[in-house]
PDB file of C-alpha atoms in Angstrom:
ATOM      1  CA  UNK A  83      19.151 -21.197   3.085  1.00 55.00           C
ATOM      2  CA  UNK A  84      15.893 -18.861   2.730  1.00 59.00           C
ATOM      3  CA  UNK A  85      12.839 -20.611   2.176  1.00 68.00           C
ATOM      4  CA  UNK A  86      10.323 -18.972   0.162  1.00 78.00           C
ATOM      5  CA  UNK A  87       6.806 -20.267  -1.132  1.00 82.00           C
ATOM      6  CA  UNK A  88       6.461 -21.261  -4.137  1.00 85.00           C
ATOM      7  CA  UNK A  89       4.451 -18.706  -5.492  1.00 85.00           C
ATOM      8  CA  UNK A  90       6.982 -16.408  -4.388  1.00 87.00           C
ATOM      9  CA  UNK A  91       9.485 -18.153  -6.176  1.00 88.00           C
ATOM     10  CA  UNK A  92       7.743 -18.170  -9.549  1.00 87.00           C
ATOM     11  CA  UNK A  93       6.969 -14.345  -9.198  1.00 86.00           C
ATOM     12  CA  UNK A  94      10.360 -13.618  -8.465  1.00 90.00           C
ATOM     13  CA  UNK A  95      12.055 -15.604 -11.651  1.00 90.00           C
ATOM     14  CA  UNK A  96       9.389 -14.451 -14.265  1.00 89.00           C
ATOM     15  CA  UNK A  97      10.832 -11.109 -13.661  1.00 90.00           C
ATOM     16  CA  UNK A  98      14.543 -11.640 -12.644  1.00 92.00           C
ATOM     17  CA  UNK A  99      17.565 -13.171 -14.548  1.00 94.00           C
ATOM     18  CA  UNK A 100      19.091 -16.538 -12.715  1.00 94.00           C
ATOM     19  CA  UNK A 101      21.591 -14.301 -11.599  1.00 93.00           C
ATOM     20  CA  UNK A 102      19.718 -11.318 -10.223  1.00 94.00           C
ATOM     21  CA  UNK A 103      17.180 -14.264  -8.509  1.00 92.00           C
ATOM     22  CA  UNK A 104      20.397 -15.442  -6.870  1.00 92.00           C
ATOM     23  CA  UNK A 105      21.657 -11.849  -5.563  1.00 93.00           C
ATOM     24  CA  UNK A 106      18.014 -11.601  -4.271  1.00 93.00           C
ATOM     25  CA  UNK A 107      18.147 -14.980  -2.502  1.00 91.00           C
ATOM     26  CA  UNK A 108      21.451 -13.762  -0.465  1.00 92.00           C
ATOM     27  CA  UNK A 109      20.053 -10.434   0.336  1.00 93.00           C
ATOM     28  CA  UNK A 110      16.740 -11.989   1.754  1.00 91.00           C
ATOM     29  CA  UNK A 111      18.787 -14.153   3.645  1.00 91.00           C
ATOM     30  CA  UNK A 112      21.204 -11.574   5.003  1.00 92.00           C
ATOM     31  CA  UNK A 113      18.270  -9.119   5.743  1.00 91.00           C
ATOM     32  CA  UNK A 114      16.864 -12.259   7.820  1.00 88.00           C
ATOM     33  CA  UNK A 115      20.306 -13.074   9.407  1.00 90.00           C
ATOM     34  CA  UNK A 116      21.971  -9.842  10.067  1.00 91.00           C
ATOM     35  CA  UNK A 117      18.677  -7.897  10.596  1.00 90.00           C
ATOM     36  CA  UNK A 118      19.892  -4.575   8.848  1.00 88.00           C
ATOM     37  CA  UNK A 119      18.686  -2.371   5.877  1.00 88.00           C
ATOM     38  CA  UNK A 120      21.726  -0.682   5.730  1.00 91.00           C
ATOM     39  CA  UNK A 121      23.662  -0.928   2.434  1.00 93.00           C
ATOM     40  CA  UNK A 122      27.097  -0.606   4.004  1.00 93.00           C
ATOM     41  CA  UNK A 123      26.384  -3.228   6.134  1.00 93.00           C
ATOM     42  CA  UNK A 124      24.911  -5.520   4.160  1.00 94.00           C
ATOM     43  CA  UNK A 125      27.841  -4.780   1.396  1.00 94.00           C
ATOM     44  CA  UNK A 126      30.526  -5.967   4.315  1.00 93.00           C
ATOM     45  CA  UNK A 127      28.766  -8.980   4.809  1.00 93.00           C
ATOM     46  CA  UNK A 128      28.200  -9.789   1.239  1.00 93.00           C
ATOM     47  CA  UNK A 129      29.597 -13.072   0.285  1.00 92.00           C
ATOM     48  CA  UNK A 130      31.627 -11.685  -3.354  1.00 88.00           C
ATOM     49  CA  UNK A 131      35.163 -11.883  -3.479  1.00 91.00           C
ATOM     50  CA  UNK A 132      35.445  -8.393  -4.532  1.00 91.00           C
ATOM     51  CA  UNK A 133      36.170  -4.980  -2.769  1.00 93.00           C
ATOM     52  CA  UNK A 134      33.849  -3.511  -0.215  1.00 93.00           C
ATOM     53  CA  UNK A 135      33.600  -1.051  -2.322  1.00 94.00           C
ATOM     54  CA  UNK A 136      32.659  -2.422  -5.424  1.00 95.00           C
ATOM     55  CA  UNK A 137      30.104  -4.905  -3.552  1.00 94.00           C
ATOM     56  CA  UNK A 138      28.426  -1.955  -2.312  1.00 95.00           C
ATOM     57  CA  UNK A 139      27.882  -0.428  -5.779  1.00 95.00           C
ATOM     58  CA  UNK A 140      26.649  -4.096  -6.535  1.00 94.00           C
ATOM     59  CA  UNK A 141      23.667  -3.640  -4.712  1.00 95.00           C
ATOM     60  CA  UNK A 142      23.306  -0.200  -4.965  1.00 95.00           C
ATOM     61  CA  UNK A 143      22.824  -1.206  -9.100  1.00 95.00           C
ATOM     62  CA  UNK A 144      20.432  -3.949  -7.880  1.00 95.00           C
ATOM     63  CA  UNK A 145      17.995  -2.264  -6.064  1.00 94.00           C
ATOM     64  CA  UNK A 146      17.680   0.144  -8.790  1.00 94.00           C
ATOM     65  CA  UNK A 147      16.489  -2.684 -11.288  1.00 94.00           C
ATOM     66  CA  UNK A 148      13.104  -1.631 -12.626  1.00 91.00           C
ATOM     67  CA  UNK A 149      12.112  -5.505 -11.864  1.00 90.00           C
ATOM     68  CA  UNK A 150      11.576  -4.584  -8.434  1.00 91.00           C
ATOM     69  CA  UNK A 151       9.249  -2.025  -8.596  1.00 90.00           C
ATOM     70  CA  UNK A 152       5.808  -2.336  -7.098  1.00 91.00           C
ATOM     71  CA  UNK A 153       4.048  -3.531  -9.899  1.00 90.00           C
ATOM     72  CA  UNK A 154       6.445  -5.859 -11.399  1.00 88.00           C
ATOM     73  CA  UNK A 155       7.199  -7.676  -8.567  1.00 88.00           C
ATOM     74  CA  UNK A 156       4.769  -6.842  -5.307  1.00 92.00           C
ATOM     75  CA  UNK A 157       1.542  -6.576  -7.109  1.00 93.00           C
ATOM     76  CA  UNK A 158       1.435 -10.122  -8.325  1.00 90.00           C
ATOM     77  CA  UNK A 159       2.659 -11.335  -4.784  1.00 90.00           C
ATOM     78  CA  UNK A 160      -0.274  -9.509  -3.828  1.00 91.00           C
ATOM     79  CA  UNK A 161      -2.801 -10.708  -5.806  1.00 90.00           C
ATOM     80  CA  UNK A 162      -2.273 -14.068  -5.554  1.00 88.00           C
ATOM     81  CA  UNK A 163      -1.693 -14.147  -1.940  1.00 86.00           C
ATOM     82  CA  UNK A 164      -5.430 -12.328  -2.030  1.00 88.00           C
ATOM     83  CA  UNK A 165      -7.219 -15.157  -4.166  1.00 85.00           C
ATOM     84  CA  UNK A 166      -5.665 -18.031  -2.546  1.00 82.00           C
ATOM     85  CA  UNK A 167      -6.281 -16.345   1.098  1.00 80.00           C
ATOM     86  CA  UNK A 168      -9.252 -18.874   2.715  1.00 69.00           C
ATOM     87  CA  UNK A 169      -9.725 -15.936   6.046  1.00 68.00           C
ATOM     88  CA  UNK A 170     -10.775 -12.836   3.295  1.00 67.00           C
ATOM     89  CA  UNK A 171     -14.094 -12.867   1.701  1.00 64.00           C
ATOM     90  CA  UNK A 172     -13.909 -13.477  -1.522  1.00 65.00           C
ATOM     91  CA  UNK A 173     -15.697 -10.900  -3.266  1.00 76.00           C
ATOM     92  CA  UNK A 174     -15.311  -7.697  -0.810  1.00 86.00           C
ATOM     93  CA  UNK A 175     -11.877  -6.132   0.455  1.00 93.00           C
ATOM     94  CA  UNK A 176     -11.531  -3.639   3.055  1.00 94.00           C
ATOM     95  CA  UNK A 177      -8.331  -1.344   2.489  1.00 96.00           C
ATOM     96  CA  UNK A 178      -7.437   1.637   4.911  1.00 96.00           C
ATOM     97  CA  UNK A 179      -5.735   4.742   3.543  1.00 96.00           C
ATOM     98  CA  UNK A 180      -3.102   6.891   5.960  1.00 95.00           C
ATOM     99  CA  UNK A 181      -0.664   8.991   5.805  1.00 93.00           C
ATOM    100  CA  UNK A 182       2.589   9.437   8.091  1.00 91.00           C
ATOM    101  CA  UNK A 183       5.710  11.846   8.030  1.00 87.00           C
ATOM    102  CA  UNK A 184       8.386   9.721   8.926  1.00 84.00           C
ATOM    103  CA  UNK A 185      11.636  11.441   9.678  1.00 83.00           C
ATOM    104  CA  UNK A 186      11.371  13.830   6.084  1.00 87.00           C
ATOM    105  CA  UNK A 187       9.435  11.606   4.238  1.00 91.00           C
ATOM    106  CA  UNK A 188       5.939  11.922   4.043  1.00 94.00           C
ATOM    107  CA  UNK A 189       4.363   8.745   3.158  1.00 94.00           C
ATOM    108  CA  UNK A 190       0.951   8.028   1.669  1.00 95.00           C
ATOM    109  CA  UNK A 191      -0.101   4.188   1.831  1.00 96.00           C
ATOM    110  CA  UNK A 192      -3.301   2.545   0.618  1.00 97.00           C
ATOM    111  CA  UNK A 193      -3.777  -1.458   3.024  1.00 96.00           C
ATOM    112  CA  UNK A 194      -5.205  -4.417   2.942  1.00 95.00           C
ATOM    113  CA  UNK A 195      -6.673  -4.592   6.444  1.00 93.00           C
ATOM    114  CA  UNK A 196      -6.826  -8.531   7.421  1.00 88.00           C
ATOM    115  CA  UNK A 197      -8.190  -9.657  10.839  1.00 83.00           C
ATOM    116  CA  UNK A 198      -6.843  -6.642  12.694  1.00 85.00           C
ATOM    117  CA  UNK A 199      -3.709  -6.355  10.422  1.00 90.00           C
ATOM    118  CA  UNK A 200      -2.730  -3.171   7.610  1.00 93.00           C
ATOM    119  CA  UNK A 201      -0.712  -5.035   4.972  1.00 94.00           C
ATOM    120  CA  UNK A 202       0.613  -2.334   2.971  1.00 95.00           C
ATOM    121  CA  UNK A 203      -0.343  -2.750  -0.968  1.00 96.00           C
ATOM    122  CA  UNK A 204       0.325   0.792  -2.696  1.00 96.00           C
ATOM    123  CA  UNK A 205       2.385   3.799  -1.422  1.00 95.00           C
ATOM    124  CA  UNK A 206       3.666   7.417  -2.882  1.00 94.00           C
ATOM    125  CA  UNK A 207       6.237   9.208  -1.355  1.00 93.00           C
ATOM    126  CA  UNK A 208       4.695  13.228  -1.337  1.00 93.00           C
ATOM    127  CA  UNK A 209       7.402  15.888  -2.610  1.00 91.00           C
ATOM    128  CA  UNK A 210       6.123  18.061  -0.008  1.00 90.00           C
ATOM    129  CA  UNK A 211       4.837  17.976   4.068  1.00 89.00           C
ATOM    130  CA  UNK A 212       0.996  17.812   5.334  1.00 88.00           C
ATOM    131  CA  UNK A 213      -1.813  16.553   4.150  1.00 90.00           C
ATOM    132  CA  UNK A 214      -2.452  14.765   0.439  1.00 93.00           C
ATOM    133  CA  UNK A 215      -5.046  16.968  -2.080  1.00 94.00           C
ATOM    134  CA  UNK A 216      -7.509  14.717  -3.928  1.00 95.00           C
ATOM    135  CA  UNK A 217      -5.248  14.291  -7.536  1.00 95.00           C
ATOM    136  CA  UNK A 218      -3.010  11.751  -4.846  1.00 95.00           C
ATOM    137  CA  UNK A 219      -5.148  10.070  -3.435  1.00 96.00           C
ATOM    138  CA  UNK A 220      -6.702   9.443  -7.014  1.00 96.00           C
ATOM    139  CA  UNK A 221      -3.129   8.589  -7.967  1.00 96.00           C
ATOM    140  CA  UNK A 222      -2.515   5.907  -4.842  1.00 96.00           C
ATOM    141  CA  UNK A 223      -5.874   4.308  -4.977  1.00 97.00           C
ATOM    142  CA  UNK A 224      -5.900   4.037  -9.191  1.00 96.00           C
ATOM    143  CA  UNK A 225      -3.870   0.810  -9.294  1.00 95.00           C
ATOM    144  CA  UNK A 226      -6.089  -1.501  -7.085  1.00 95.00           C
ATOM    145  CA  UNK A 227      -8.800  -0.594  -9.361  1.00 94.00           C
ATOM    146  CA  UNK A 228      -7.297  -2.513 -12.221  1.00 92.00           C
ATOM    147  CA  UNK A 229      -5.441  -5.081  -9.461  1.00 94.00           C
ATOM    148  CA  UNK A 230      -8.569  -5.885  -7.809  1.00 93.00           C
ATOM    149  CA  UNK A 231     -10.910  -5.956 -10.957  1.00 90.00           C
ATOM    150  CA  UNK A 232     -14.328  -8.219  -9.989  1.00 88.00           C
ATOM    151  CA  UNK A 233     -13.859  -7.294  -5.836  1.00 91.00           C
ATOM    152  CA  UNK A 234     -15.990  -5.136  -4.604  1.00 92.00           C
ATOM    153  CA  UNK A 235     -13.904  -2.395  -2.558  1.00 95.00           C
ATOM    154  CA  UNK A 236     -14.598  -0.891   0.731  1.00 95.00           C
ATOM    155  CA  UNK A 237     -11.879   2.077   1.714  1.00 96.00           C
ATOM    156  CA  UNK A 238     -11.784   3.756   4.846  1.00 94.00           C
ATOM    157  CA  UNK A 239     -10.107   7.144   5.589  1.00 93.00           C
ATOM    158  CA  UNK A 240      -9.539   9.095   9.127  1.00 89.00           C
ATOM    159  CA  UNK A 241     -10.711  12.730   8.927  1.00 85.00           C
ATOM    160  CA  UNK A 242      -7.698  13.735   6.573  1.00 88.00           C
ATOM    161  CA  UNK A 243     -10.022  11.901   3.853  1.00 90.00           C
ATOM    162  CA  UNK A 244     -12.979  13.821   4.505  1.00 85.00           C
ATOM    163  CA  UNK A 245     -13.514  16.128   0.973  1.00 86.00           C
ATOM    164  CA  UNK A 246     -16.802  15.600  -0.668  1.00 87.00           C
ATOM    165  CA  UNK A 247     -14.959  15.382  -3.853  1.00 93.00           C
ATOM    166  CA  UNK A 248     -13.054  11.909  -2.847  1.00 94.00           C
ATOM    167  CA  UNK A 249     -16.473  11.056  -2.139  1.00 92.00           C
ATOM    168  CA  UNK A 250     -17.900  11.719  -4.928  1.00 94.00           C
ATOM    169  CA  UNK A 251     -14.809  10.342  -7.053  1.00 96.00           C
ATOM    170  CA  UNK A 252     -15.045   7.077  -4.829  1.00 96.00           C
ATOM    171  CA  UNK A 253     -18.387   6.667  -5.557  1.00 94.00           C
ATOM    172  CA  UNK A 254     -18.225   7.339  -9.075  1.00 95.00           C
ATOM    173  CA  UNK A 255     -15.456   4.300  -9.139  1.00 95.00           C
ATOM    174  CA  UNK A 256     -18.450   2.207  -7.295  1.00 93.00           C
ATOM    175  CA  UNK A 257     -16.229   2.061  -4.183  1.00 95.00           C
ATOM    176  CA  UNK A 258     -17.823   2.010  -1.222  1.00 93.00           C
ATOM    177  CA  UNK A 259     -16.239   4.616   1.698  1.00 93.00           C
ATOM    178  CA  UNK A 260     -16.373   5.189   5.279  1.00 91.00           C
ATOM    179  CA  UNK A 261     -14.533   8.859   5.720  1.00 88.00           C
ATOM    180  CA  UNK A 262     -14.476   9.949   9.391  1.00 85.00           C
ATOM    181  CA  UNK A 263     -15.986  13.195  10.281  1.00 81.00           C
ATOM    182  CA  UNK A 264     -15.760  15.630  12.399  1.00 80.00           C
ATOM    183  CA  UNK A 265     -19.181  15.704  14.817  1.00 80.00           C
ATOM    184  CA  UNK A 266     -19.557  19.388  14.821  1.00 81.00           C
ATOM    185  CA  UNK A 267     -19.211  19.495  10.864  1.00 82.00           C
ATOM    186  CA  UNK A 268     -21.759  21.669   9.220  1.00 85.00           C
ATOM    187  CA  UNK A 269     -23.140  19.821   6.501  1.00 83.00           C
ATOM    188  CA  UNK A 270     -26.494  20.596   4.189  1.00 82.00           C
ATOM    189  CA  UNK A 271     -29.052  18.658   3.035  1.00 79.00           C
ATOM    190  CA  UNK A 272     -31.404  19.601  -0.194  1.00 81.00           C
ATOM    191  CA  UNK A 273     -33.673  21.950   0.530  1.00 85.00           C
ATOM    192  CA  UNK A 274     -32.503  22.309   4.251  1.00 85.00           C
ATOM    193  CA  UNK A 275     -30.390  24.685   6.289  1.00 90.00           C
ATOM    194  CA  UNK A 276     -27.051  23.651   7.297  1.00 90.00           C
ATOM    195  CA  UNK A 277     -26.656  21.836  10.230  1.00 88.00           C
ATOM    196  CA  UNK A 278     -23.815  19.619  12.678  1.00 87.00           C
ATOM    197  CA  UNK A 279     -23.896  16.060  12.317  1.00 81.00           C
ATOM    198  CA  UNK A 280     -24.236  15.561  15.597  1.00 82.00           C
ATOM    199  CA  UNK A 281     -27.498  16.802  15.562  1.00 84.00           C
ATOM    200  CA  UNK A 282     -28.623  14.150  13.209  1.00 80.00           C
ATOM    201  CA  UNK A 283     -29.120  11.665  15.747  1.00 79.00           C
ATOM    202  CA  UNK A 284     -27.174   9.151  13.846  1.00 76.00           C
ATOM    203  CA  UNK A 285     -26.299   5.610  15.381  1.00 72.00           C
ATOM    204  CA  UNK A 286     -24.157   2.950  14.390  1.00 67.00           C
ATOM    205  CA  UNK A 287     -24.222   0.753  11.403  1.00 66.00           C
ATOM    206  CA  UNK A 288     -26.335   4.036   9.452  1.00 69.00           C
ATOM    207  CA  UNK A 289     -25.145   4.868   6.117  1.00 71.00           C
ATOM    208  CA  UNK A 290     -25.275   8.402   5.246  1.00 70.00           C
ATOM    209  CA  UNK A 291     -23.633  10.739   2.515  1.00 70.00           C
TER     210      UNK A 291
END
């Protein structure tokens, strides 16, 4: 038998029927035995006297509920896990955004980053390949805003996250940012010519923008 904290457990049935709980409980536990994602295979090992086939619809229908979307059911997880966690400070969280095209899907994920660990929190799946324009990354970072109402927010973004305007947007959200840059990036200053950064002289630890 699965064992599941508590907090898990409560999440899980204030969304769920007793019966869809239970399906969950045996798919947990035959993810964790069997080590496989695939539907097929979990549907032949499925413990329902029914036909293969018909078991396989079964959890087709299942993962479908709208129960187990990402708000209803990993958000709270989330949260919770967040206020009760003793290693995070408890008024600033540092989340990482990336994006990564695995196989054909190009996926966009917003982390929790926890002693050296990305623990995913939000993702969007992009209808399209290459980089993500600023209307989705306003659309993946929205939800922690209301999620993580009274943190303060730090996000952090490889050189993909660069535009002023997520800057700007960021800021306007009172999130604070660290956006890699390029060091031969022209930028200018008011009332000055453009210039690279690295001919700032900047060192570490300096905030800039």
């Amino acid at each position: 038998m699965i064992m599941l904290p508590k907090f898990y457990q409560n999440c899980f049935q204030n969304v769920l029927t007793p019966a869809q709980y239970k399906m969950l409980e045996i798919l947990i536990m035959l993810l964790q035995f069997h080590k496989t994602v695939t539907i097929e295979k979990l549907a032949t090992v499925f413990p329902q006297p029914i036909k293969f086939e018909s078991r396989r619809r079964s959890i087709q229908r299942f993962l479908l509920l709208p129960q187990l979307s990402i708000q209803y059911l990993w958000f709270p997880l989330i949260k919770r896990w967040v206020k009760n966690s003793r290693k995070l400070p408890k008024k600033q969280l540092i989340f990482a955004i990336d994006r990564t095209q695995w196989r054909c899907e190009n996926v966009f994920v917003i982390s929790l980053i926890e002693q050296k660990r990305a623990i995913p929190v939000y993702w969007l799946l992009l209808p399209k390949r290459g980089c993500s324009n600023l209307c989705e990354q306003k659309k993946l970072i929205r939800p922690l805003l209301r999620l993580f109402k009274g943190y303060q927010m730090l996000v952090l973004g490889d050189r993909e996250f660069h535009s002023i305007k997520l800057a700007n947007w960021l800021q306007s959200k009172r999130i604070n940012f660290v956006l890699r840059q390029k060091q031969g990036t022209y930028i200018r200053q008011e009332h000055e010519p453009y210039q690279r950064l690295q001919s700032l002289g900047l060192i570490q630890e300096f905030r800039f923008f």
